[in-house]
XYZ file of C-alpha atoms in Angstrom:
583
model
C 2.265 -17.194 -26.589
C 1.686 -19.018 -23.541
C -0.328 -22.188 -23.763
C -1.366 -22.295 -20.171
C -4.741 -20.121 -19.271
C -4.472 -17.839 -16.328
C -7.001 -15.813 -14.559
C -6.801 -11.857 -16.251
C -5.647 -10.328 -12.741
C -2.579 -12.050 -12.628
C -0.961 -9.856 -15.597
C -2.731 -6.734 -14.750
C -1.130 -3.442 -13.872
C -3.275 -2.071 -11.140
C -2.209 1.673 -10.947
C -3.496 3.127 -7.196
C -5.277 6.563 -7.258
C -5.291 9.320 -3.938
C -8.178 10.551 -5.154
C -7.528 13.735 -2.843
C -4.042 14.142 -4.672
C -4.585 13.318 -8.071
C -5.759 16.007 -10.284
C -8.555 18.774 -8.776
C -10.961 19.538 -11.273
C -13.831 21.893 -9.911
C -11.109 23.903 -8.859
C -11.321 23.509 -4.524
C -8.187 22.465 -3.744
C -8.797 18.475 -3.857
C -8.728 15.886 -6.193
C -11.602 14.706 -7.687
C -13.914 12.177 -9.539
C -13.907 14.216 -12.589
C -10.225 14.859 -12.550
C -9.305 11.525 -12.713
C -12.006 10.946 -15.275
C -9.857 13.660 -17.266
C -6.883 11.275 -17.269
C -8.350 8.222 -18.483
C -6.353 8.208 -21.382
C -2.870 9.088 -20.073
C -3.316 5.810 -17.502
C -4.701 4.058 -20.560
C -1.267 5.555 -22.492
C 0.434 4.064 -19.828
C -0.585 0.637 -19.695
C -2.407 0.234 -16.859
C -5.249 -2.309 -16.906
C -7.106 -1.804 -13.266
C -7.612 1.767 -11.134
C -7.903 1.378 -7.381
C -9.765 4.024 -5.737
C -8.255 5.346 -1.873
C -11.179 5.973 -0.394
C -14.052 8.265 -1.731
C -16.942 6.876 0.211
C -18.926 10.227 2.544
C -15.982 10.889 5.492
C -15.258 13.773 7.710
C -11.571 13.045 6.702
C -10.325 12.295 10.126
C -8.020 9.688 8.439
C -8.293 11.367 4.686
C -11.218 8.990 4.225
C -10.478 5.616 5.994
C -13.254 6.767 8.620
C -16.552 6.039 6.482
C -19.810 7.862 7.728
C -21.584 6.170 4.691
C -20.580 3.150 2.647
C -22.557 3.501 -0.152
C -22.395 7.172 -1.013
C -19.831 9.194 -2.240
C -17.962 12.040 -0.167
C -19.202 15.429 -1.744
C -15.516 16.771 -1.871
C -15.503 13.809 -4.498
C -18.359 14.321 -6.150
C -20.950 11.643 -6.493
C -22.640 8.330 -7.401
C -23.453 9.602 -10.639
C -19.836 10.871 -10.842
C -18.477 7.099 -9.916
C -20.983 5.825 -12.380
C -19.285 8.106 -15.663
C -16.247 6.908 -14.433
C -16.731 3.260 -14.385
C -18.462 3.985 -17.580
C -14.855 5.550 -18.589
C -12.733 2.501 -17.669
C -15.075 0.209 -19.196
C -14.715 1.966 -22.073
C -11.011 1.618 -22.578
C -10.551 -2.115 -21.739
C -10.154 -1.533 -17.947
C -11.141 -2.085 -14.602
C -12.372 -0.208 -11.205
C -11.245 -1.667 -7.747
C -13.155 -0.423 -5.139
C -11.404 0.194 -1.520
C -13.157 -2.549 1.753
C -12.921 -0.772 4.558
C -14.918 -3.383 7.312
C -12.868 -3.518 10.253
C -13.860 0.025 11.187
C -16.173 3.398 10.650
C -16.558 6.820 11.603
C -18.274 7.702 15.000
C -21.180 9.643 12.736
C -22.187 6.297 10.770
C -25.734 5.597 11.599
C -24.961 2.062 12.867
C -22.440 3.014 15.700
C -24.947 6.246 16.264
C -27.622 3.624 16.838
C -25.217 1.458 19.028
C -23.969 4.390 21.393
C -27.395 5.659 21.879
C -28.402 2.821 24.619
C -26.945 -0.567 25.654
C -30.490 -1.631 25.323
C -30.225 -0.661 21.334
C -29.951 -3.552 19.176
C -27.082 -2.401 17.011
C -25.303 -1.925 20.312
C -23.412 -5.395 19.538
C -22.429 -4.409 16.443
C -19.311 -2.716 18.223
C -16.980 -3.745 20.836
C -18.170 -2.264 23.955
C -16.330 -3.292 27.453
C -17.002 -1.522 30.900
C -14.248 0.019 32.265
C -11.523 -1.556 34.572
C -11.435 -0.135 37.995
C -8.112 -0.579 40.394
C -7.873 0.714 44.053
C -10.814 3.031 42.985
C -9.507 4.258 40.105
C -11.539 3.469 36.471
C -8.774 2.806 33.424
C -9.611 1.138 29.945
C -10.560 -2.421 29.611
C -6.952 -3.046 28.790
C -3.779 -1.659 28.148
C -3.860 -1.966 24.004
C -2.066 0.797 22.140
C -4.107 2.558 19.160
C -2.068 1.964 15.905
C -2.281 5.630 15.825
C -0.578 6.149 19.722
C -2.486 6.169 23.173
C -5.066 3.862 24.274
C -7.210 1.659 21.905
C -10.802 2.377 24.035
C -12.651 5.178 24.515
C -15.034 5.997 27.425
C -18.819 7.203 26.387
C -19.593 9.210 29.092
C -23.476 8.371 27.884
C -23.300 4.752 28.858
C -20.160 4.891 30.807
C -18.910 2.407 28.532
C -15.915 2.096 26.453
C -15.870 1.466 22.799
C -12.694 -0.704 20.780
C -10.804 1.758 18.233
C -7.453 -0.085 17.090
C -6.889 3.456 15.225
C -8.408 7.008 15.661
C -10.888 7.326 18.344
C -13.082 8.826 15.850
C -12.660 4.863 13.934
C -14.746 2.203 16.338
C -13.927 -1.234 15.537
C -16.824 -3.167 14.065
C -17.615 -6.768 15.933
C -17.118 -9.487 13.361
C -18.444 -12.019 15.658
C -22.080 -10.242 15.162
C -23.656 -12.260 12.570
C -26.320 -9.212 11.692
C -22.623 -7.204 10.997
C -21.253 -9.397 8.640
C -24.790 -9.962 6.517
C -24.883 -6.021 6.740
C -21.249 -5.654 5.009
C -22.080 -8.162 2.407
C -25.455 -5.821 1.527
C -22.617 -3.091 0.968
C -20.082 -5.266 -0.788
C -23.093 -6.314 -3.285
C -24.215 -2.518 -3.567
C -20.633 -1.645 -5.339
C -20.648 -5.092 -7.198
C -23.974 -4.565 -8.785
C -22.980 -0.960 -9.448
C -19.862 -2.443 -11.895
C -16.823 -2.431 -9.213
C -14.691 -5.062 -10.477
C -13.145 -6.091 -7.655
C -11.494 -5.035 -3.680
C -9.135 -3.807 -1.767
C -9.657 -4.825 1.902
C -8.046 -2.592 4.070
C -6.892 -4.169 7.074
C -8.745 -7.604 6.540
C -6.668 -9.608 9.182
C -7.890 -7.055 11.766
C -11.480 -8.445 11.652
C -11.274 -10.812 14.588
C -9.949 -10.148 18.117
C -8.793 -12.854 20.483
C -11.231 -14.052 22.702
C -11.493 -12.112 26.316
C -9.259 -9.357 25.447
C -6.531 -9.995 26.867
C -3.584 -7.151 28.562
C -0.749 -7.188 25.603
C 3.040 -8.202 27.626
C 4.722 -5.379 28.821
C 7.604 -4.371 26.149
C 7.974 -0.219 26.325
C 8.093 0.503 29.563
C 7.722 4.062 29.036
C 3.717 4.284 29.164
C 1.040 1.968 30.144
C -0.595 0.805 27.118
C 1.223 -1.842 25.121
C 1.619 -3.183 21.299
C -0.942 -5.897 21.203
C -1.176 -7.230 17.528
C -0.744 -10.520 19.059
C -4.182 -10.535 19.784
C -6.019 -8.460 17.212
C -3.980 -9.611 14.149
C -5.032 -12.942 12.590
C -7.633 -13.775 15.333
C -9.648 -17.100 15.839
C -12.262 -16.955 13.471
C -11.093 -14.560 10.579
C -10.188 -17.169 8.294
C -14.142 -18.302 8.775
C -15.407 -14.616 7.906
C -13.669 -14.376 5.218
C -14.641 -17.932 3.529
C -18.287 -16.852 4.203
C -17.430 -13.922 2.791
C -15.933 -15.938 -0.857
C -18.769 -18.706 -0.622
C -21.664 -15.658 -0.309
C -20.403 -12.752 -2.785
C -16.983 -13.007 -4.310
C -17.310 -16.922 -5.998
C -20.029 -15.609 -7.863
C -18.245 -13.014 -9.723
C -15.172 -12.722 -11.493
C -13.154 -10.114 -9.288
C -9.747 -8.912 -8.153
C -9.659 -9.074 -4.282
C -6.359 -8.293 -2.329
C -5.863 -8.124 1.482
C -3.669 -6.243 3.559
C -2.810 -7.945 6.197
C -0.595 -5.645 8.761
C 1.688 -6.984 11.709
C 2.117 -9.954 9.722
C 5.008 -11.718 8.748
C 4.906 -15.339 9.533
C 4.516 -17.061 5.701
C 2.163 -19.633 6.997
C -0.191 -16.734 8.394
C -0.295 -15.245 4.847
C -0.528 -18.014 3.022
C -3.769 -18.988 4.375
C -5.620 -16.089 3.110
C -4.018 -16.742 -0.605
C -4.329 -20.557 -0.905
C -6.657 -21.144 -3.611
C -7.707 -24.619 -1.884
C -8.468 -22.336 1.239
C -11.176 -19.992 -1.239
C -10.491 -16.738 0.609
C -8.582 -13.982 -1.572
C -6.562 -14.009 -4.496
C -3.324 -12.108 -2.910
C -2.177 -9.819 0.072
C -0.123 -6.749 0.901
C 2.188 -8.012 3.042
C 4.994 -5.684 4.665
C 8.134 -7.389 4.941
C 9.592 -5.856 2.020
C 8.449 -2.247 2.800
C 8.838 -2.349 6.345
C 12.670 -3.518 5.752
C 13.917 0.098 6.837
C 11.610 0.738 9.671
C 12.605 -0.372 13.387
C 10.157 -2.267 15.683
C 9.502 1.057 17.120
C 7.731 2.992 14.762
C 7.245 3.488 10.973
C 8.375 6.848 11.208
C 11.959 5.847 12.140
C 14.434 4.854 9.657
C 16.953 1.990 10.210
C 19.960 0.988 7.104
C 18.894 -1.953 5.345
C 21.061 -4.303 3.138
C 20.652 -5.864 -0.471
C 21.164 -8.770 1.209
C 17.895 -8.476 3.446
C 15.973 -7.273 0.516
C 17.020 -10.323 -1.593
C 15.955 -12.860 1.190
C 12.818 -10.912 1.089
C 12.038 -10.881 -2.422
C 13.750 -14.590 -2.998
C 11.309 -16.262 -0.209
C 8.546 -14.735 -1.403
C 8.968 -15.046 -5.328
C 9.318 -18.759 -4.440
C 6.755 -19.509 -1.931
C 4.293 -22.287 -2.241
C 4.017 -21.417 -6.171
C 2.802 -24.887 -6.718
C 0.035 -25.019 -4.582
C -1.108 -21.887 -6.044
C -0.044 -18.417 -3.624
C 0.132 -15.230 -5.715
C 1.993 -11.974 -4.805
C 1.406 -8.572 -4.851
C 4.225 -6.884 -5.772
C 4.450 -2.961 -4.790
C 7.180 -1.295 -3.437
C 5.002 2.132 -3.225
C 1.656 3.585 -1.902
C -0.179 5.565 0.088
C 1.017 4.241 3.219
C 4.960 4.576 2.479
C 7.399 7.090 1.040
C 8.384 7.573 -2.232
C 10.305 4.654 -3.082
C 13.095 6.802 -5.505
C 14.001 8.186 -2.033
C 14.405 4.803 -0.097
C 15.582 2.391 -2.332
C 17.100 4.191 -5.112
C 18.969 7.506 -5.472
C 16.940 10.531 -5.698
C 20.023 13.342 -6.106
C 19.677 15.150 -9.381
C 22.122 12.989 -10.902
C 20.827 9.520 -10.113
C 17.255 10.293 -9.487
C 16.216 9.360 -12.927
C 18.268 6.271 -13.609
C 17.413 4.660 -10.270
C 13.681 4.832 -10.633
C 13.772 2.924 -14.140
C 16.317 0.572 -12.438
C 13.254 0.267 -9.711
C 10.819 -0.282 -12.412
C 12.811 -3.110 -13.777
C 12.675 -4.794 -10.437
C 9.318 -4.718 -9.897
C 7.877 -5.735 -13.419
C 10.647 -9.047 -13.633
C 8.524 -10.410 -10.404
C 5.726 -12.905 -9.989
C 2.667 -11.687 -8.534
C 0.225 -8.885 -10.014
C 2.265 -5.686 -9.903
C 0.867 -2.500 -8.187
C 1.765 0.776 -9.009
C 1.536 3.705 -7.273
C 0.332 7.522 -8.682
C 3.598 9.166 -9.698
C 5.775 6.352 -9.320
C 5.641 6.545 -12.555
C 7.143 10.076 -12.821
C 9.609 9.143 -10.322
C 8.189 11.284 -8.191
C 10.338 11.795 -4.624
C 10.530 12.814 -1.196
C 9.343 16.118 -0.475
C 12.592 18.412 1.475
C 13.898 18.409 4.879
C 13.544 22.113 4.189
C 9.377 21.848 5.203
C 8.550 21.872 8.606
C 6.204 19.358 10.294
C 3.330 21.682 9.913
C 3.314 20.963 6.407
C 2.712 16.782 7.681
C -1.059 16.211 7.219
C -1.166 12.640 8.278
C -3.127 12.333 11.655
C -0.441 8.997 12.448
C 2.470 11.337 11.574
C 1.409 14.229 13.372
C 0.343 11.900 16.565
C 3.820 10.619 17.012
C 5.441 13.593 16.313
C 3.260 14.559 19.491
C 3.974 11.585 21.461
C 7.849 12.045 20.931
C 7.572 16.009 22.363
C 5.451 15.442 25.036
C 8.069 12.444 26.704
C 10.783 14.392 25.908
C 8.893 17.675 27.588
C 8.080 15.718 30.851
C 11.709 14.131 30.769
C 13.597 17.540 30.639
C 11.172 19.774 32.120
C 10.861 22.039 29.395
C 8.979 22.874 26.728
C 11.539 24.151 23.836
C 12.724 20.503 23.343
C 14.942 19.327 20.429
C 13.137 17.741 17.795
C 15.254 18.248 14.843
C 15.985 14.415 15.173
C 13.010 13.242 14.399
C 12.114 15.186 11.740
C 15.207 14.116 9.898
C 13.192 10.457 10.017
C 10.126 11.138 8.671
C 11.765 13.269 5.931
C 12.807 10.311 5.139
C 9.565 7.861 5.864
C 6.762 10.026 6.303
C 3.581 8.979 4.626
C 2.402 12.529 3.501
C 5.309 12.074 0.521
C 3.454 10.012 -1.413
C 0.218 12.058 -0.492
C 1.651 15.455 -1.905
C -0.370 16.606 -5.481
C 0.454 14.788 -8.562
C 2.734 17.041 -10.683
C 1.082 17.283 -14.059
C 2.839 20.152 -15.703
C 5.143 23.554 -14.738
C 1.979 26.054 -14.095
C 1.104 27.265 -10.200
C 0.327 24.099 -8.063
C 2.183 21.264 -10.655
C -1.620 22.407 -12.782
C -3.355 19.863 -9.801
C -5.837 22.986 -9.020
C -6.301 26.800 -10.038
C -6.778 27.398 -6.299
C -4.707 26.108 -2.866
C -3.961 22.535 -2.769
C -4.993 20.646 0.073
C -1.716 19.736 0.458
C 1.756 21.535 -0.713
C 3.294 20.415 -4.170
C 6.721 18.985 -3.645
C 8.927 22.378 -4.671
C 10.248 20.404 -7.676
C 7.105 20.035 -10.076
C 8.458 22.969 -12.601
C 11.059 20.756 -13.722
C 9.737 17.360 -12.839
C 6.308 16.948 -14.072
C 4.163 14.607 -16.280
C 4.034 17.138 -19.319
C 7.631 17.457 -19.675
C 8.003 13.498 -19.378
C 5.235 12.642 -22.014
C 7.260 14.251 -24.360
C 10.907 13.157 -23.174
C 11.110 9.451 -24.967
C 14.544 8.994 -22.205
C 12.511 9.903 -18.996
C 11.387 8.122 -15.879
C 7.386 7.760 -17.733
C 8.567 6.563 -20.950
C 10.712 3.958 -19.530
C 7.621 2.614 -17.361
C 5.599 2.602 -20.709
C 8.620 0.445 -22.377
C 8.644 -1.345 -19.041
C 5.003 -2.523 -18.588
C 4.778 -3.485 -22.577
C 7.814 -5.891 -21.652
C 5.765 -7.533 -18.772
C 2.736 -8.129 -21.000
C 4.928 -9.188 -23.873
C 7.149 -12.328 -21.974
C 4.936 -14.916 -20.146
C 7.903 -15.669 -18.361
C 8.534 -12.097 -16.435
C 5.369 -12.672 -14.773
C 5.182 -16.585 -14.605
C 9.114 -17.897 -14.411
C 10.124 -19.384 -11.650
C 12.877 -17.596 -9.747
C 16.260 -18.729 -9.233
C 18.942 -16.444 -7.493
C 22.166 -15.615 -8.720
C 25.120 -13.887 -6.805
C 23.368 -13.812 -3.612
C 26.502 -12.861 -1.587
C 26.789 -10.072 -3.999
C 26.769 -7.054 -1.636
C 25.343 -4.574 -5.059
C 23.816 -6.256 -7.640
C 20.577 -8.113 -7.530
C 20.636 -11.239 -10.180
C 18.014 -13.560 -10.949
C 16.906 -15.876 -13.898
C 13.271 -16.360 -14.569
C 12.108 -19.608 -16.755
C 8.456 -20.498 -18.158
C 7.764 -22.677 -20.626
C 10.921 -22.876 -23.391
C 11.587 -19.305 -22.318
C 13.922 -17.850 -20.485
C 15.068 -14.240 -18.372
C 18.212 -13.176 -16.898
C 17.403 -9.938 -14.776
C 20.570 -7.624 -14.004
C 19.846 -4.664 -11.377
C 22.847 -2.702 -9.762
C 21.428 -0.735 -6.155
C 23.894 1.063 -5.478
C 25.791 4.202 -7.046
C 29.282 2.981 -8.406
C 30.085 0.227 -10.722
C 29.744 -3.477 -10.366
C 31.546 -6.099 -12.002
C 29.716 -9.340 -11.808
C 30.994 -12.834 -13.374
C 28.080 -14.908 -14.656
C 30.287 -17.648 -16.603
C 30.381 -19.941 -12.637
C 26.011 -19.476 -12.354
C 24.717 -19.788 -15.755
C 25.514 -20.403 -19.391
C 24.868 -16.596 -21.186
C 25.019 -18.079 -25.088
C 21.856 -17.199 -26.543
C 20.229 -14.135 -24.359
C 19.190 -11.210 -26.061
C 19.320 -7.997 -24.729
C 15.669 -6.766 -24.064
C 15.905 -3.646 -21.507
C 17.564 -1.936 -19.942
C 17.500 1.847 -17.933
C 20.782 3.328 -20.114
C 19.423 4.639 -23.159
C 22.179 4.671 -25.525
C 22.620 1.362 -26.798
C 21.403 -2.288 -26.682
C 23.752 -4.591 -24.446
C 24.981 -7.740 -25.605
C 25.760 -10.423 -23.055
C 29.452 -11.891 -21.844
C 30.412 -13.685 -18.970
C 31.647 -10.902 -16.863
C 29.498 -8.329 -17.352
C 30.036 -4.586 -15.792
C 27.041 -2.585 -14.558
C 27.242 0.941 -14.600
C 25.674 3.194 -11.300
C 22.294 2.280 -11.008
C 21.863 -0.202 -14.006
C 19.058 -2.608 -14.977
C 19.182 -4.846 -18.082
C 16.745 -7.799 -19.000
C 17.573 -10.189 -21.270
C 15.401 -13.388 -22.776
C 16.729 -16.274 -24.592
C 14.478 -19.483 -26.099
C 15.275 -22.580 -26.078
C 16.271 -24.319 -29.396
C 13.535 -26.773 -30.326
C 14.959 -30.487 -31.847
């Protein structure tokens, strides 16, 4: 037993929920409140200690949700308050928590605050947005400047009502709230203390670092000389005063309860930047998403591109974060899989019929041997993967997927002056990194649909669910689920996977990943082979191996005792502890 207290989030398994995806239980095609209430007990089984909710909150489902039309009701496709309330009720009941999702940098157009704000410029929410008039040039009106929309084309749209344009760093259906508004940021806390005093036990803020703009708006530089509006995180990422909202935010609500509160924090990647939100001196949040690690095989062009990546820039990643500023206090969040990223079997393991299985649990290994509070996605745990290259891109849902895919055809259509143009291309990359493959249905047995609904999905089940689903891994003690229960039991059990410092071994090592973890008078030696092949490794040069016992590993057959040179099979993981010998 440790002898050091630590606050209850740090060693908690959150486990993330698409409500839309997860199990459908009125039998309409989406996921549902009462469906995940039905599976309580298998994430209990599992050993997760904290659900986080996608978004639920009333949405025309522009952007499946992240455009809110009403923060403190429930979306009927859902169900309702009453329907949150049995499930809190649920997860109280078996020794976990709820995380709400924070979604305050933006809204749907039908919210009755930016209805208010559009209706007149004399209206007095009409500051509670970022309005701009338009910028005229040789006669001609264009937007106040040349941002980009995360989600393609320009970030303003014109209301041909006031004849002003409104800021939308996403959809134009997702106006930008102004931070800088006082009367805003007292009206989010109301809405944060709504869900606090219903029993949410804690946030995730979508997109925190978005909150403040740079003062006067500036044009972004000219880098893509192909259209006129530009990248401009530079001045919407990290702006002047968020680090002030955000402390008013911890000194008003969140230091007067105990909660989990993570941040992602896009377009960031400078350590400094992210370390100011986590600092406990700084009294902001307890951790961030940040994207280094899962934006390793994406080019500075889009996320829907893939680039190759290296073990060698995915150790530098983990190793400079795992160390960072642990003794002034940062925390990590460590997730290599959500909503917002492909299945991670499929990019960073092997998801072929023969490795598929083997390279998740090696995956699973990785991520519970890490500091931080570990994040797991729904299915991950199934080692679910990438739909096929087989569907075609009318079987993408996501708005940001099918917006590029649109972008892409419409500059190749104007630069070969036709309109059959070959895309096949690009749909080989988002095969590969599309984010509708970790939005397909959860896969909870072999009946029609993966038994998600007795009707049409919203979205197609990935073809694979009759011999890949949660029934048939409950009762396999050698698949992908049991080895995550094994896994996560391991975490809870050894201080020191969650608490050890990290020290690298082998970093030149072009296929294994080696690391020893040490906490108190205990210590780990973590083993992981990436690649398919085998891998012979000599530890006798790094570290003394006398006295580690073999604790997991992702071959079944046998427990591994330790040597000097040691020879990983395709795909392996092994964990090993040893204590030291008290005088």
């Amino acid at each position: 037993m440790s002898i050091t207290s630590h606050p209850w989030w740090k060693s908690a398994t959150v486990y993330q929920i698409y409500p839309a995806s997860f199990l459908d239980a009125n039998g309409d095609g989406t996921g549902d409140l009462a469906g995940i209430i039905a599976k309580l007990d298998y994430l209990k089984d599992l050993g997760v200690d904290v659900i986080w909710l996608s978004p639920i909150y009333r949405s025309p489902l522009a952007d499946m949700g992240y455009d809110i039309s009403d923060y403190e009701d429930i979306d009927p496709r859902y169900g309702t308050l009453e329907d949150w309330d049995r499930l809190l009720e649920g997860v109280h009941a078996r020794g976990m928590k709820l995380v709400c999702l924070d979604l305050f940098d933006r809204m749907d157009l039908v919210h009755a605050w930016f209805t208010a704000s559009k209706s007149s410029k004399d209206d007095p929410k009409r500051d509670w947005y970022i309005w701009r008039p338009g910028k005229v040039v040789d006669g001609e009106e264009f937007s106040p400047n040349n941002w980009r929309s995360i989600f393609q084309g320009s970030a303003w749209e014109r209301d041909p009502a006031t004849g002003e344009y409104y800021l939308h760093l996403f959809l134009s259906k997702q106006p930008d709230l102004n931070w800088d508004n006082p009367d805003v940021r007292s009206a989010i806390w109301d809405v944060i203390r709504f869900w606090v005093r219903r029993g949410c036990d804690g946030f995730r803020m979508d997109a925190i670092n978005l909150i403040s703009k740079m003062d006067g708006l500036p044009d972004a530089p000219l880098v893509d000389h192909t259209e006129y509006y530009q990248p401009a995180s530079m001045y919407f990422a990290n702006g002047p005063h968020v680090h002030k909202y955000i402390k008013q935010m911890h000194t008003e609500i969140l230091s007067h309860h105990d909660l989990i509160t993570v941040g992602e924090t896009p377009f960031t990647y400078e350590a400094s930047e992210l370390a100011a939100y986590v600092l406990p001196r700084n009294r902001e949040l307890n951790m961030v998403f940040d994207f280094e690690l899962v934006n390793i095989d994406s080019p500075p062009e889009s996320q829907f591109l893939k680039k190759p990546w290296t073990l060698g820039e995915l150790k530098a990643i983990v190793g400079r974060w795992q160390r960072f500023m642990r003794d002034d206090g940062f925390w990590n969040a460590i997730y290599i899989e959500n909503h917002d990223n492909a299945r991670s079997v499929s990019r960073f393991g092997n998801d072929s019929v023969q490795w598929r299985a083997v390279s998740a649990k090696m995956l699973a290994l990785f991520e519970i041997t890490q500091t931080g509070t570990l994040y797991v996605y729904q299915g991950q745990e199934l080692g679910l993967k990438n739909f096929p290259r087989t569907w075609g891109i009318e079987e993408y849902k996501d708005v940001a997927c099918q917006n590029y895919w649109n972008l892409i055809k419409k500059q190749r259509q104007e630069a070969q002056g036709k309109e059959d143009v070959d895309m096949s291309d690009l749909l080989d990359n988002i095969a590969q990194k599309a984010r509708d493959h970790a939005r397909t249905p959860m896969q909870w047995n072999a009946s029609a649909h993966g038994g998600f609904t007795t009707r049409t999905p919203w979205m197609r089940v990935n073809d694979d669910y009759p011999e890949w689903n949660a029934e048939q891994q409950i009762s396999d003690k050698t698949s992908v689920h049991a080895f995550w229960k094994r896994a996560l039991k391991a975490r809870k059990a050894h201080d020191v996977l969650i608490y050890g410092d990290f020290v690298m071994l082998l970093a030149e090592h072009e296929q294994v990943f080696a690391y020893t973890r040490n906490y108190e008078s205990t210590s780990a030696l973590v083993l992981l082979n990436f690649k398919e092949g085998k891998a012979e490794v000599d530890l006798g040069e790094a570290i003394g191996v006398a006295g580690y016992t073999f604790v997991l590993g992702n071959y079944e057959n046998e427990e591994i005792g330790l040597e000097g040179k040691v020879t990983l099979r395709d795909y392996e993981g092994r964990v090993y502890l040893r204590k030291a010998s008290l005088n």
